[in-house]
Short mmCIF file of C-alpha atoms in Angstrom, two decimals:
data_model
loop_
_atom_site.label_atom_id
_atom_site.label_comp_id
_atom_site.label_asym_id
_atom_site.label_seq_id
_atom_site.Cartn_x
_atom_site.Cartn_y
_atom_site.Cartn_z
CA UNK A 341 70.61 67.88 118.82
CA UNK A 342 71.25 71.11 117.53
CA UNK A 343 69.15 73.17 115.37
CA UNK A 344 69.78 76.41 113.86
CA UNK A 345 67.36 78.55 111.91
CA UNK A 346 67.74 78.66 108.63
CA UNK A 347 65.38 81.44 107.75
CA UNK A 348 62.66 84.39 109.64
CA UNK A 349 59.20 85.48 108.86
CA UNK A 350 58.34 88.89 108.06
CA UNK A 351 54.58 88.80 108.04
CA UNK A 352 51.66 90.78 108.46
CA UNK A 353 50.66 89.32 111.73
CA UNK A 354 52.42 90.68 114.58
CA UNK A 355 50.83 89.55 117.48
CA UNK A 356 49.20 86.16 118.21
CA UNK A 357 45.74 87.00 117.99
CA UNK A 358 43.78 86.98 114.99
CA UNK A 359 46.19 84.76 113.61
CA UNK A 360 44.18 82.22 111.39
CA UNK A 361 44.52 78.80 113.38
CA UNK A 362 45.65 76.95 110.12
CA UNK A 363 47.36 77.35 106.97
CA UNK A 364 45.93 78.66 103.62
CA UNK A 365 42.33 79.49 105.71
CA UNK A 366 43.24 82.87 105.25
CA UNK A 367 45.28 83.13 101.49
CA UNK A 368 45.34 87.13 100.93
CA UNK A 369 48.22 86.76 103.72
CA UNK A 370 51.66 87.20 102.37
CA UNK A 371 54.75 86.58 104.34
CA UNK A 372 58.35 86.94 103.32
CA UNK A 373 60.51 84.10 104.44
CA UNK A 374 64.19 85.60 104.53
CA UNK A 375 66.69 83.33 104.33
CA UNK A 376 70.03 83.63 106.93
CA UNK A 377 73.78 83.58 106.50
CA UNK A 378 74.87 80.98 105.51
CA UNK A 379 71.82 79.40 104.28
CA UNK A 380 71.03 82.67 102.17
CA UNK A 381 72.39 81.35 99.22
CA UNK A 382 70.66 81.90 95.39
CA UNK A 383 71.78 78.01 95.00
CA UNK A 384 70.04 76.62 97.65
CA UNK A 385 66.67 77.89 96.39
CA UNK A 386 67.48 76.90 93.14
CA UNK A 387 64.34 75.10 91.25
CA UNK A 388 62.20 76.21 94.20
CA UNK A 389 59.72 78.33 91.84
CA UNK A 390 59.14 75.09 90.25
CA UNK A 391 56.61 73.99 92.78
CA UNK A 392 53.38 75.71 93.71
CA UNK A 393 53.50 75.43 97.87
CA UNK A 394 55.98 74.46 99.74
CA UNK A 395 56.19 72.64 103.49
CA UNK A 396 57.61 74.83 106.49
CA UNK A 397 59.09 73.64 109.84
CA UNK A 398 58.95 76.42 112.28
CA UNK A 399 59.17 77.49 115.74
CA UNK A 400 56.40 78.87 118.15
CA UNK A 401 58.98 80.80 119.26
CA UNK A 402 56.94 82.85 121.97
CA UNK A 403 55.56 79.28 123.88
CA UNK A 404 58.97 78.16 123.65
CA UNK A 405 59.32 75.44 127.18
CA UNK A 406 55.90 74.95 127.38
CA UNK A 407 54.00 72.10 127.13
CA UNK A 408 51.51 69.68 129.06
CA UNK A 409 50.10 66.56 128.13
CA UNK A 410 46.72 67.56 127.84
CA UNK A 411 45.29 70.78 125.84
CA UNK A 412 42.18 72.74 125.04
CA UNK A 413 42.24 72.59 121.32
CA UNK A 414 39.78 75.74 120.59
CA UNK A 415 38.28 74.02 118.06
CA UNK A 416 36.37 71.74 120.46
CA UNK A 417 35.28 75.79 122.57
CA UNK A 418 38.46 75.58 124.59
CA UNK A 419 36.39 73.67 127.37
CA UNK A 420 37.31 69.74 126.14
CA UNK A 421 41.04 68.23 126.89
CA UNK A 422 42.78 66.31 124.47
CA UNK A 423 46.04 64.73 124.49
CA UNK A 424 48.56 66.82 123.14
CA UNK A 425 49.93 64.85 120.05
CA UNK A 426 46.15 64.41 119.35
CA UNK A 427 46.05 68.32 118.65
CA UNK A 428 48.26 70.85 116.42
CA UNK A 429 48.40 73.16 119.65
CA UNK A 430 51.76 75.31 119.97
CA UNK A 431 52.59 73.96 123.52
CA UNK A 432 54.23 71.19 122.51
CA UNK A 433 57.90 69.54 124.07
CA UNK A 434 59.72 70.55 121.07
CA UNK A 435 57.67 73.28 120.05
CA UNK A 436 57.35 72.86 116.55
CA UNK A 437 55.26 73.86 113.90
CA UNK A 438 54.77 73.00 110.16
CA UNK A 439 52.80 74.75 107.69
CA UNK A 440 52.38 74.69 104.03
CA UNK A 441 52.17 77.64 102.23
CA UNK A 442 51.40 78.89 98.36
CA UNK A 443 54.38 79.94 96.93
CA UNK A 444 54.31 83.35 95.18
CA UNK A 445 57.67 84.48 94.31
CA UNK A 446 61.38 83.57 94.51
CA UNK A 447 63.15 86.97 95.74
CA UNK A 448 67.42 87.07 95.32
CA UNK A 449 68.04 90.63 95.10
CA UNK A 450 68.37 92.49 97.77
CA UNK A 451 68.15 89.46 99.49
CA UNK A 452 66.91 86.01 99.06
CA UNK A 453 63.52 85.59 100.26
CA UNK A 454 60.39 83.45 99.61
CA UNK A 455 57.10 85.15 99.13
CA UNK A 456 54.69 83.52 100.27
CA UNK A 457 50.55 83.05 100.95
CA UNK A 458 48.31 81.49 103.00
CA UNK A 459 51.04 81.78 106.04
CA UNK A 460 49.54 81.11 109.75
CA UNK A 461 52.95 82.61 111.22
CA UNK A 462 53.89 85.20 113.56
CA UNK A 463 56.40 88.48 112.87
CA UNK A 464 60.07 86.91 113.60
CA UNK A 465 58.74 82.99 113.80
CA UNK A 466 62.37 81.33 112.92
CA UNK A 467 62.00 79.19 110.10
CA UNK A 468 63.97 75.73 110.78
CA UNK A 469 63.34 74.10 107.21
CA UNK A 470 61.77 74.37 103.80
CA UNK A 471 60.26 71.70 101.71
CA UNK A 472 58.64 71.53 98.30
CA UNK A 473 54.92 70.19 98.65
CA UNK A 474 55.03 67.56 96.44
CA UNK A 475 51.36 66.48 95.55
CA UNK A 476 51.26 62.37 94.47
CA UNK A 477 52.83 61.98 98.20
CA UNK A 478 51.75 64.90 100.42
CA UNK A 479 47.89 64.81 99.42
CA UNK A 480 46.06 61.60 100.51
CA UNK A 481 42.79 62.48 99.75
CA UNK A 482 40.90 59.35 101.93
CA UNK A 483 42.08 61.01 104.85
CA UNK A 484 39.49 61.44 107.77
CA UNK A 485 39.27 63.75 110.88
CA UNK A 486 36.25 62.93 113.28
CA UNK A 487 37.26 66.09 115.32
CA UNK A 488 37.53 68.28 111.98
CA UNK A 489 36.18 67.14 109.04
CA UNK A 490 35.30 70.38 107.58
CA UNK A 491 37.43 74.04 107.52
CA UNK A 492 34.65 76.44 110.19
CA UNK A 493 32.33 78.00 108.90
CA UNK A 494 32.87 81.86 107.83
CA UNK A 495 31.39 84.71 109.83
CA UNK A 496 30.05 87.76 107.83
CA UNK A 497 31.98 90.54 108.04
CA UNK A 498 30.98 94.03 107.12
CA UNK A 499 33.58 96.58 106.21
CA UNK A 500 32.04 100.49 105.98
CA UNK A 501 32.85 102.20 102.91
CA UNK A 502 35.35 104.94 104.60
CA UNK A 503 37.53 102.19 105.76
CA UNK A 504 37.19 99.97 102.72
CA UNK A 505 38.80 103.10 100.62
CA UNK A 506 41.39 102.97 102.87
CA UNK A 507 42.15 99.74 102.90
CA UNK A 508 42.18 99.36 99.26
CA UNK A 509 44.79 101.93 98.83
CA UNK A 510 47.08 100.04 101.08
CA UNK A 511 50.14 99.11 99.38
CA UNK A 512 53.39 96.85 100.58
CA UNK A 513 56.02 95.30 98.99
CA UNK A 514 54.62 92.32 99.38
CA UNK A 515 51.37 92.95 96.81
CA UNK A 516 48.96 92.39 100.39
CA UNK A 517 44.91 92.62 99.15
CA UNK A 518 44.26 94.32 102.37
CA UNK A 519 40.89 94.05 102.06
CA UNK A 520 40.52 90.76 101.18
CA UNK A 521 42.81 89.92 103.84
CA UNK A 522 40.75 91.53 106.35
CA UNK A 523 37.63 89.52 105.03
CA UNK A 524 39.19 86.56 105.57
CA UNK A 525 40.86 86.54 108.91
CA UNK A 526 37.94 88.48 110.89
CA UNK A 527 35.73 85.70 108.94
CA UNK A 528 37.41 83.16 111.02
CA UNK A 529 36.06 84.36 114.50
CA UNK A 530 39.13 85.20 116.20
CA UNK A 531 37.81 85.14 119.50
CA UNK A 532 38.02 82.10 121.74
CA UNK A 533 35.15 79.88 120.69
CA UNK A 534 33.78 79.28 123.84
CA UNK A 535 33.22 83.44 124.30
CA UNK A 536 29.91 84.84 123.36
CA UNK A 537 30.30 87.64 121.58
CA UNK A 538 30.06 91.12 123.64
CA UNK A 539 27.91 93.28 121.24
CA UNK A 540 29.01 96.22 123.28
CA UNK A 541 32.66 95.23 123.62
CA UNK A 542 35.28 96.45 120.64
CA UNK A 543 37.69 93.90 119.63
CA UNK A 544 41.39 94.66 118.24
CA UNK A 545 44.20 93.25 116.24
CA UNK A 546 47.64 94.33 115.03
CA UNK A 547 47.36 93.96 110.90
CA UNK A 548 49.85 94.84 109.10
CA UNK A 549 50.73 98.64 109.67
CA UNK A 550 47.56 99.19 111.40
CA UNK A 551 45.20 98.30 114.45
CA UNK A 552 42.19 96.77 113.29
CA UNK A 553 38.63 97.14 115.46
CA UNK A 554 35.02 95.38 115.23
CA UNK A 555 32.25 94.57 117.29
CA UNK A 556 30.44 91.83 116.75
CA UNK A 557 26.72 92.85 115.43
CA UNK A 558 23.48 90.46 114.83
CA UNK A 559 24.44 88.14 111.93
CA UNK A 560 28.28 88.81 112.31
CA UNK A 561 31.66 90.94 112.29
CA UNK A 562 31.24 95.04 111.61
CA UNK A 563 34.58 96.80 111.13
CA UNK A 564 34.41 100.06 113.33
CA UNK A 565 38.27 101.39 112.55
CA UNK A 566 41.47 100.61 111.16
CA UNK A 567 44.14 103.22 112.25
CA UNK A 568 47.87 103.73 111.17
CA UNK A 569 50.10 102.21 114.04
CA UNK A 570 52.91 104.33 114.67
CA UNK A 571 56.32 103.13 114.01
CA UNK A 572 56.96 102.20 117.49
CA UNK A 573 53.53 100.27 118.35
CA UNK A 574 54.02 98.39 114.52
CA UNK A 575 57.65 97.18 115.14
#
């Protein structure tokens, strides 16, 4: 079976960590999905803006031939094994993903892209399919999850006023709420879940053009810097 990519992920995360472990948990994302030749055609996304989210097939293209049977989901603390079709972990045999998304825009000039929010994808994940989310047959609203019932519960996060200025007057083409976007992922925990916090320890991400730092204070996140990546660090 051969499958080509029909589209690639521009998005603000560009490394795996940090990266919220579902979709929509983390909505002030945006991600363009840029669709390839020959698939980047104005008619094939024709009547797309007509639905509000859409379904995405994807690759975890940096796992890619890895896989076991058993995984350490880290939503059990990365310390319990579960089968691995019992789990939505990325080392998989085929090593797909699927994700769906908010829909913001329709893009076809200069290109024809999908703006998207709510996106748990990496920079450059190839894109293998797009679906409208269709809500009489996707939503089943009786379903049940013993091993996750409930979304996890938010950390605090405090950002200091020097960096909140600056993070408000971010701007991309994308219309990213930096700060709101920072709320929300660092409210997630990023760390493993079975690693107590290191008070003294500062922790980092790659977010959008910049590298993001906190510690991890009594009764949550602080934000201790956020400083301009240079070109060659950001791409």
């Amino acid at each position: 079976m051969k499958i080509a990519p029909v589209a690639i992920t521009h998005s603000c995360f560009t490394e795996k960590f940090g990266i919220p472990r579902q979709p929509l948990l983390a909505d002030a994302s945006r991600a363009s999905i840029e669709l390839l030749p020959p698939f980047n055609d104005p008619d094939a996304v024709s009547g797309l803006e007509q639905h509000s989210h859409l379904w995405l097939t994807w690759q975890f293209h940096q796992v890619a031939g890895q896989w076991s049977p058993k995984v350490r989901p880290p939503r059990l603390g990365g310390n319990k094994k579960l089968g691995v079709f019992a789990t939505r972990s990325p080392f998989r045999p085929n090593n797909i993903g699927l994700s769906v998304v908010r829909l913001i825009e329709v893009r076809l000039h200069p290109k024809v892209e999908l703006i998207v929010a709510g996106a748990d994808l990496l920079d450059a994940t190839p894109i293998l399919d797009i679906k409208p989310y269709i809500p009489y047959a996707d939503s089943v609203p009786s379903a049940t999850s013993a091993l996750a019932e409930q979304s996890p519960a938010l950390v605090s996060v405090h950002i200091p006023d020097p960096i909140l200025r600056r993070a408000r007057e971010y701007r991309d083409a994308l219309g990213t709420d930096l700060p709101q976007l920072i709320q929300q992922v660092l409210g997630q925990d990023p760390k493993p879940a079975y690693q107590q916090p290191d008070p003294e320890r500062v922790y980092g991400m790659k977010l959008c053009s910049f590298n993001l730092q906190w510690r991890y204070r009594e009764g949550g996140i602080e934000v201790v810097a956020m400083d301009q990546l240079t070109s060659e660090v950001a791409g």
